[in-house]
Amino acid sequence: MAVDPRQVLAGVLTVTMFVMLGDMIKRDHFDDPHPAVHDTNKASEHTLASVAKGADGPWKEDGVTLKPCWQKPVLEEADESQGYVTFSLTNGPEYHVSQIADAVVVARQLRATLVIPDIRGSEPGDRRNFDEVYDVDKFVSSLDGVVKVMKSQPRISARNLAVVKVPNRVTEGFIADNIETVFRTKGNIRLVTYFPSVNMKKDKEMTNTDSVACLAMFGTLEPQTEVREVVDSMIDRLKTLSRKSNGQFVAIDLRIDILEKKGCHKNGGSGSKSCYAPQDIALFLKKLGFEKDTTVYVTQTKWHSSLDALKDFFPKTYTKESIMPMENKDKFLNSDTTEFEKVIDYYICSESDVFVPAISGLFYANVAGKRIASGKTQILVPEDIPSSTAAPEEFISSYVTKKNHFAYSCFC
């Protein structure tokens, strides 16, 4: 039967139109600055491979992942005592890593058994088991041979337990002078770490406890599987939205409640400050050359009207609420505690292509340490820039440029 050429042509045109329509839908999906909260598609290899290489902008490649310099110390069985060191993790992951390090150093020097901590929030009764947030098997195995670890809470009478306050980055001398006698008398201690200052700079000389502190701070804590999967899905979503910048995105520690407490909600001023408002951060990034279509993640959980100033400059600005998979929100966003939110922020900020700390403090310091170890050294510290443009390298964290972070004592 003869075929009318016009029918063939019409068929080809119809197929072509559907292909073009499909391409348009895909482009709209990946360029949409307001992704649907139920859309949890991860960035596929095809998606990221299709991004143009060498995108313009103030981006740079990650450095080389550093290797641990410390040697894992070995604990002699004969040196073990019968006592316990107990403690709790509080205030979020930026404090957890320091609290873990101090507890391991103390337990190691006392030759005591370290009891896996619980996690306590700011409200009374807000308590979680360690394994709800962190990988308990990773924690135990990483300390094998360094200090004995007990997973369950031992039964200890109050008369055989002393509460001891220790400063962050506790030293051998402090333990010898203030803890050893108490431990020998009571047999068990409960540690409470306090933070007289944010001190994450490396010492001029290595001490005997540094290798233990390095291992504890950088080699023990990893999120448990479900938390890790949520973090990965959110990072993949941010990379997918960043197709015009080669899958790269900026993470900003910008929490409105903290800014208001610090009095940083107002704009203006010059030079360096302890915190910066959304408008300040927007101007800072713009002057460094970040394009309008840059994807930005902020640690503020839900949208706040003050973030509009940032979104005006960078429409692709997102909070956890807008990019977290819908099926995870009840557990990780709508629970009675903010513990999961803090952990998610900590790991996203540690793994983003660029990190901008709008708030100074321990979160910035410990995220910087984790980034230094992994070679992600593009940490841009905000400043009010009087000129219209500036070079990003002028604002790289001094932790990196001076190599004075404690992480540089641990990695090489």
Coordinates of C-alpha atoms in Angstrom, one line a residue:
M1 CA 0.0 0.0 0.0
A2 CA 1.4 3.4 -1.0
V3 CA 2.2 5.8 1.9
D4 CA 1.4 9.4 1.6
P5 CA 4.7 11.4 2.1
R6 CA 2.7 14.1 3.9
Q7 CA 1.6 11.6 6.5
V8 CA 5.2 10.6 7.1
L9 CA 6.2 14.2 7.4
A10 CA 3.4 14.9 9.8
G11 CA 4.4 11.9 11.9
V12 CA 8.0 13.0 12.1
L13 CA 7.0 16.5 13.1
T14 CA 4.7 15.1 15.8
V15 CA 7.5 13.0 17.3
T16 CA 9.9 15.9 17.2
M17 CA 7.4 18.2 19.0
F18 CA 7.0 15.6 21.8
V19 CA 10.8 15.3 22.1
M20 CA 11.2 19.1 22.3
L21 CA 8.4 19.3 24.9
G22 CA 10.1 16.6 27.0
D23 CA 13.3 18.6 26.9
M24 CA 11.5 21.8 28.0
I25 CA 9.9 20.0 30.9
K26 CA 13.2 18.6 32.1
R27 CA 14.9 22.0 31.9
D28 CA 12.0 23.6 33.8
H29 CA 12.2 20.9 36.4
F30 CA 15.9 21.4 37.1
D31 CA 15.8 25.2 36.8
D32 CA 12.8 25.7 39.0
P33 CA 13.8 27.9 41.9
H34 CA 10.9 26.6 44.0
P35 CA 11.2 22.8 43.9
A36 CA 8.2 20.9 45.1
V37 CA 8.8 19.5 48.5
H38 CA 7.7 16.0 47.5
D39 CA 10.3 15.9 44.6
T40 CA 13.2 13.9 46.0
N41 CA 14.9 12.8 42.7
K42 CA 18.6 12.5 43.3
A43 CA 21.1 14.0 40.8
S44 CA 21.9 11.3 38.4
E45 CA 25.3 10.9 36.7
H46 CA 23.6 12.0 33.4
T47 CA 22.3 15.1 35.0
L48 CA 25.6 16.3 36.5
A49 CA 27.6 15.1 33.5
S50 CA 25.4 17.3 31.2
V51 CA 26.5 20.5 33.1
A52 CA 28.9 22.7 31.3
K53 CA 32.4 22.3 32.7
G54 CA 34.5 25.3 33.8
A55 CA 31.5 27.4 34.8
D56 CA 32.3 31.0 35.4
G57 CA 32.2 32.4 38.9
P58 CA 34.3 32.4 42.1
W59 CA 34.4 28.6 42.5
K60 CA 37.5 26.6 42.9
E61 CA 38.3 22.9 42.9
D62 CA 38.5 21.0 46.2
G63 CA 42.0 20.4 47.5
V64 CA 43.5 17.1 48.2
T65 CA 41.9 15.1 51.0
L66 CA 44.4 15.1 53.9
K67 CA 45.6 11.9 55.6
P68 CA 45.7 11.4 59.4
C69 CA 49.1 12.3 60.9
W70 CA 48.3 10.7 64.2
Q71 CA 49.3 7.2 65.3
K72 CA 46.6 5.2 67.0
P73 CA 47.7 4.6 70.6
V74 CA 47.4 1.2 72.1
L75 CA 46.0 0.6 75.6
E76 CA 47.6 -2.2 77.6
E77 CA 45.1 -4.5 79.2
A78 CA 47.0 -4.5 82.5
D79 CA 46.6 -0.7 82.7
E80 CA 42.8 -0.8 82.7
S81 CA 41.0 0.4 85.8
Q82 CA 37.6 -0.7 87.0
G83 CA 36.0 2.7 86.9
Y84 CA 33.8 4.5 84.4
V85 CA 33.7 7.8 82.7
T86 CA 30.2 8.9 81.8
F87 CA 28.9 12.0 80.0
S88 CA 26.2 13.4 77.8
L89 CA 26.3 15.1 74.4
T90 CA 24.6 18.5 74.4
N91 CA 23.9 21.6 72.3
G92 CA 24.5 20.1 68.8
P93 CA 27.1 18.4 66.8
E94 CA 29.6 21.2 66.9
Y95 CA 29.7 20.7 70.6
H96 CA 29.5 16.9 70.4
V97 CA 32.8 16.5 68.6
S98 CA 34.6 18.5 71.3
Q99 CA 32.8 16.7 74.1
I100 CA 33.7 13.3 72.6
A101 CA 37.4 14.4 72.3
D102 CA 37.6 15.5 75.9
A103 CA 35.9 12.4 77.3
V104 CA 38.2 10.1 75.3
V105 CA 41.3 12.0 76.4
V106 CA 40.2 11.8 80.1
A107 CA 39.2 8.1 79.9
R108 CA 42.4 7.3 78.2
Q109 CA 44.6 9.0 80.8
L110 CA 42.6 7.5 83.7
R111 CA 42.6 4.0 82.0
A112 CA 38.8 4.0 82.7
T113 CA 36.0 2.6 80.7
L114 CA 34.2 5.1 78.5
V115 CA 30.4 4.8 78.6
I116 CA 28.6 5.7 75.3
P117 CA 26.8 9.0 76.0
D118 CA 23.2 9.9 75.6
I119 CA 22.2 13.0 73.7
R120 CA 20.3 15.8 75.6
G121 CA 18.5 18.8 74.2
S122 CA 17.8 22.2 75.7
E123 CA 14.4 21.2 77.1
P124 CA 13.9 19.0 80.3
G125 CA 13.3 15.4 79.3
D126 CA 14.6 16.0 75.8
R127 CA 16.9 12.9 75.6
R128 CA 17.9 10.6 72.8
N129 CA 20.0 7.5 72.6
F130 CA 23.4 7.8 70.9
D131 CA 22.4 5.4 68.1
E132 CA 19.4 7.4 67.1
V133 CA 21.8 10.1 65.7
Y134 CA 25.2 8.5 65.3
D135 CA 26.7 5.2 64.1
V136 CA 27.4 3.4 67.3
D137 CA 29.4 0.6 65.7
K138 CA 31.7 3.1 64.0
F139 CA 32.2 4.8 67.3
V140 CA 33.1 1.7 69.2
S141 CA 35.4 0.2 66.4
S142 CA 37.3 3.5 66.0
L143 CA 38.3 3.5 69.6
D144 CA 39.2 -0.2 69.7
G145 CA 42.5 -0.5 71.5
V146 CA 42.5 3.2 72.5
V147 CA 40.0 3.1 75.3
K148 CA 37.5 0.5 76.5
V149 CA 34.0 1.4 75.5
M150 CA 30.7 0.2 77.1
K151 CA 27.5 0.5 75.2
S152 CA 25.0 0.3 78.1
Q153 CA 24.8 2.5 81.2
P154 CA 26.3 0.8 84.2
R155 CA 24.6 0.9 87.6
I156 CA 26.6 3.3 89.7
S157 CA 25.4 4.6 93.1
A158 CA 25.5 8.3 93.7
R159 CA 28.1 8.0 96.5
N160 CA 30.5 6.3 94.0
L161 CA 30.1 9.0 91.3
A162 CA 31.7 12.5 91.1
V163 CA 30.6 15.2 88.7
V164 CA 33.7 16.9 87.2
K165 CA 33.7 20.0 85.0
V166 CA 36.5 20.1 82.4
P167 CA 37.4 22.9 80.0
N168 CA 37.2 22.1 76.3
R169 CA 40.5 20.7 75.0
V170 CA 41.4 19.4 78.4
T171 CA 45.1 18.9 79.1
E172 CA 47.2 16.2 80.8
G173 CA 48.0 18.7 83.5
F174 CA 44.4 19.5 84.2
I175 CA 43.5 15.8 84.5
A176 CA 46.4 15.1 86.8
D177 CA 45.7 18.1 89.0
N178 CA 41.9 18.1 89.1
I179 CA 40.5 14.7 88.1
E180 CA 42.8 11.8 89.0
T181 CA 42.5 12.1 92.8
V182 CA 38.7 12.4 92.5
F183 CA 38.5 9.4 90.3
R184 CA 40.6 7.3 92.6
T185 CA 38.5 8.3 95.6
K186 CA 35.1 7.9 94.0
G187 CA 35.9 5.2 91.4
N188 CA 33.7 6.8 88.7
I189 CA 33.2 10.3 87.2
R190 CA 30.6 12.1 85.2
L191 CA 32.2 14.7 82.9
V192 CA 30.7 18.1 82.0
T193 CA 32.6 20.0 79.4
Y194 CA 32.5 23.8 79.5
F195 CA 33.7 26.2 76.8
P196 CA 35.5 29.2 78.3
S197 CA 36.3 30.3 74.7
V198 CA 36.1 29.0 71.1
N199 CA 39.7 27.6 70.9
M200 CA 40.3 25.5 67.9
K201 CA 43.7 26.8 67.0
K202 CA 46.6 24.3 67.0
D203 CA 49.2 24.5 69.7
K204 CA 52.8 25.4 68.9
E205 CA 53.9 22.0 69.9
M206 CA 52.3 18.6 69.8
T207 CA 51.3 17.1 73.2
N208 CA 50.9 13.5 74.3
T209 CA 47.1 13.8 74.2
D210 CA 46.9 15.3 70.7
S211 CA 46.9 11.9 68.9
V212 CA 44.0 10.7 71.1
A213 CA 42.1 14.0 70.6
C214 CA 42.7 13.9 66.9
L215 CA 41.3 10.4 66.6
A216 CA 38.3 11.2 68.9
M217 CA 37.5 14.5 67.1
F218 CA 37.8 13.4 63.5
G219 CA 37.6 9.6 63.5
T220 CA 34.7 8.5 65.7
L221 CA 31.5 10.3 64.8
E222 CA 29.4 9.5 61.7
P223 CA 25.7 9.9 61.3
Q224 CA 23.6 6.7 61.5
T225 CA 22.4 5.3 58.2
E226 CA 19.0 7.0 58.0
V227 CA 20.4 10.4 58.9
R228 CA 23.2 10.0 56.4
E229 CA 20.7 9.1 53.6
V230 CA 18.7 12.3 54.3
V231 CA 21.8 14.4 54.2
D232 CA 22.8 12.8 50.9
S233 CA 19.4 13.3 49.4
M234 CA 19.4 17.0 50.3
I235 CA 22.9 17.5 48.9
D236 CA 22.0 15.7 45.7
R237 CA 19.0 17.9 45.4
L238 CA 21.1 21.0 45.8
K239 CA 23.6 19.8 43.3
T240 CA 20.7 19.1 40.8
L241 CA 19.4 22.7 41.3
S242 CA 23.0 24.0 40.6
R243 CA 23.2 22.8 37.0
K244 CA 24.5 26.2 35.8
S245 CA 27.4 26.2 38.3
N246 CA 28.6 22.7 37.6
G247 CA 26.6 21.2 40.5
Q248 CA 28.2 23.5 43.0
F249 CA 26.4 25.3 45.8
V250 CA 27.0 27.6 48.8
A251 CA 26.0 26.7 52.4
I252 CA 25.5 29.5 54.8
D253 CA 25.2 29.1 58.6
L254 CA 22.4 31.7 59.0
R255 CA 20.0 31.1 61.8
I256 CA 17.6 34.0 62.5
D257 CA 17.1 33.3 66.2
I258 CA 20.9 33.5 66.8
L259 CA 21.2 36.6 64.8
E260 CA 18.5 38.3 66.8
K261 CA 20.1 37.2 70.1
K262 CA 23.4 38.7 68.9
G263 CA 21.8 41.9 67.7
C264 CA 22.8 41.2 64.1
H265 CA 19.4 41.6 62.5
K266 CA 20.3 45.2 61.6
N267 CA 22.4 46.0 58.5
G268 CA 25.3 48.4 58.3
G269 CA 28.7 48.8 59.9
S270 CA 32.1 48.2 58.5
G271 CA 35.0 45.7 58.8
S272 CA 34.5 42.4 60.5
K273 CA 31.7 41.6 62.9
S274 CA 30.7 38.5 64.9
C275 CA 27.6 37.9 62.8
Y276 CA 25.9 39.1 59.6
A277 CA 22.3 39.6 58.5
P278 CA 20.9 38.2 55.3
Q279 CA 21.3 41.5 53.5
D280 CA 24.9 41.6 54.5
I281 CA 25.6 38.1 53.2
A282 CA 23.8 38.8 49.9
L283 CA 26.0 41.9 49.3
F284 CA 29.1 40.0 50.3
L285 CA 28.5 37.1 47.9
K286 CA 27.4 39.4 45.1
K287 CA 30.6 41.5 45.4
L288 CA 32.7 38.3 45.3
G289 CA 31.2 37.5 41.9
F290 CA 28.6 34.9 42.7
E291 CA 25.9 34.9 40.0
K292 CA 22.2 35.4 40.5
D293 CA 21.5 31.8 39.7
T294 CA 23.8 30.5 42.4
T295 CA 22.2 27.8 44.6
V296 CA 22.3 28.8 48.3
Y297 CA 21.5 26.6 51.3
V298 CA 20.8 28.3 54.7
T299 CA 20.7 26.6 58.1
Q300 CA 17.5 28.4 59.0
T301 CA 15.0 25.5 59.2
K302 CA 11.9 27.3 57.9
W303 CA 11.5 30.4 55.8
H304 CA 11.7 33.7 57.6
S305 CA 10.8 37.0 56.1
S306 CA 14.2 38.4 56.8
L307 CA 15.6 35.9 54.3
D308 CA 13.8 37.7 51.5
A309 CA 16.7 40.1 51.3
L310 CA 19.0 37.2 50.4
K311 CA 16.5 35.6 48.0
D312 CA 16.2 38.9 46.1
F313 CA 19.8 38.6 45.2
F314 CA 19.8 34.8 44.9
P315 CA 16.4 33.4 44.0
K316 CA 17.7 29.8 44.4
T317 CA 17.9 30.1 48.2
Y318 CA 16.6 27.1 50.2
T319 CA 16.0 26.0 53.7
K320 CA 15.7 22.4 55.0
E321 CA 11.9 22.6 54.8
S322 CA 12.0 23.3 51.0
I323 CA 14.4 20.5 50.0
M324 CA 14.0 17.7 52.5
P325 CA 12.1 14.7 51.1
M326 CA 8.5 14.8 52.3
E327 CA 8.6 11.3 53.8
N328 CA 11.4 12.4 56.2
K329 CA 9.9 15.6 57.5
D330 CA 7.8 14.2 60.3
K331 CA 10.8 12.6 62.0
F332 CA 13.5 15.1 61.2
L333 CA 11.7 18.5 61.1
N334 CA 8.5 18.1 63.0
S335 CA 9.7 16.3 66.1
D336 CA 9.9 17.8 69.5
T337 CA 13.7 18.3 69.3
T338 CA 16.0 20.2 66.9
E339 CA 18.8 17.6 67.3
F340 CA 18.3 16.1 63.8
E341 CA 18.1 19.6 62.2
K342 CA 21.5 20.6 63.8
V343 CA 23.2 17.4 62.6
I344 CA 21.9 17.8 59.1
D345 CA 23.1 21.4 58.9
Y346 CA 26.5 20.3 60.3
Y347 CA 27.1 17.8 57.6
I348 CA 25.7 19.8 54.7
C349 CA 27.9 22.8 55.7
S350 CA 30.9 20.4 56.0
E351 CA 30.3 19.0 52.5
S352 CA 29.1 22.0 50.4
D353 CA 31.4 23.5 47.8
V354 CA 31.5 26.8 49.6
F355 CA 30.8 27.5 53.3
V356 CA 30.0 31.0 54.6
P357 CA 29.7 31.4 58.4
A358 CA 27.3 34.3 59.0
I359 CA 27.7 33.6 62.7
S360 CA 31.1 33.2 64.5
G361 CA 31.5 30.5 67.1
L362 CA 32.0 26.8 67.6
F363 CA 29.8 25.7 64.6
Y364 CA 32.1 27.7 62.3
A365 CA 35.2 26.4 64.0
N366 CA 34.4 22.7 63.9
V367 CA 32.8 22.7 60.4
A368 CA 36.1 24.4 59.3
G369 CA 38.1 21.5 60.9
K370 CA 36.0 18.9 59.1
R371 CA 36.3 20.7 55.8
I372 CA 40.1 21.1 56.1
A373 CA 40.5 17.4 56.6
S374 CA 38.5 16.7 53.4
G375 CA 40.2 19.4 51.3
K376 CA 37.1 21.6 51.1
T377 CA 38.9 24.8 52.1
Q378 CA 36.7 27.4 50.3
I379 CA 35.5 28.9 53.6
L380 CA 34.6 32.5 53.0
V381 CA 34.4 34.6 56.1
P382 CA 32.0 37.6 55.6
E383 CA 33.1 41.2 55.8
D384 CA 31.6 44.5 54.8
I385 CA 33.3 45.3 51.6
P386 CA 33.5 49.0 50.7
S387 CA 34.3 48.5 47.0
S388 CA 31.9 47.1 44.4
T389 CA 33.9 43.9 43.8
A390 CA 36.5 41.9 45.6
A391 CA 38.5 38.7 45.1
P392 CA 37.2 35.6 47.0
E393 CA 40.7 34.5 48.0
E394 CA 41.0 37.6 50.2
F395 CA 38.2 36.3 52.5
I396 CA 39.3 32.7 52.9
S397 CA 39.2 31.7 56.6
S398 CA 42.5 32.4 58.5
Y399 CA 42.1 28.8 59.8
V400 CA 43.1 27.9 56.2
T401 CA 45.4 30.6 55.1
K402 CA 47.5 30.5 58.3
K403 CA 47.0 26.8 58.7
N404 CA 46.4 27.4 62.4
H405 CA 43.4 25.2 63.0
F406 CA 43.8 22.2 65.3
A407 CA 43.0 20.0 62.2
Y408 CA 46.4 20.8 60.8
S409 CA 47.9 19.1 63.9
C410 CA 45.9 16.0 62.9
F411 CA 46.2 15.8 59.1
C412 CA 49.0 16.3 56.7

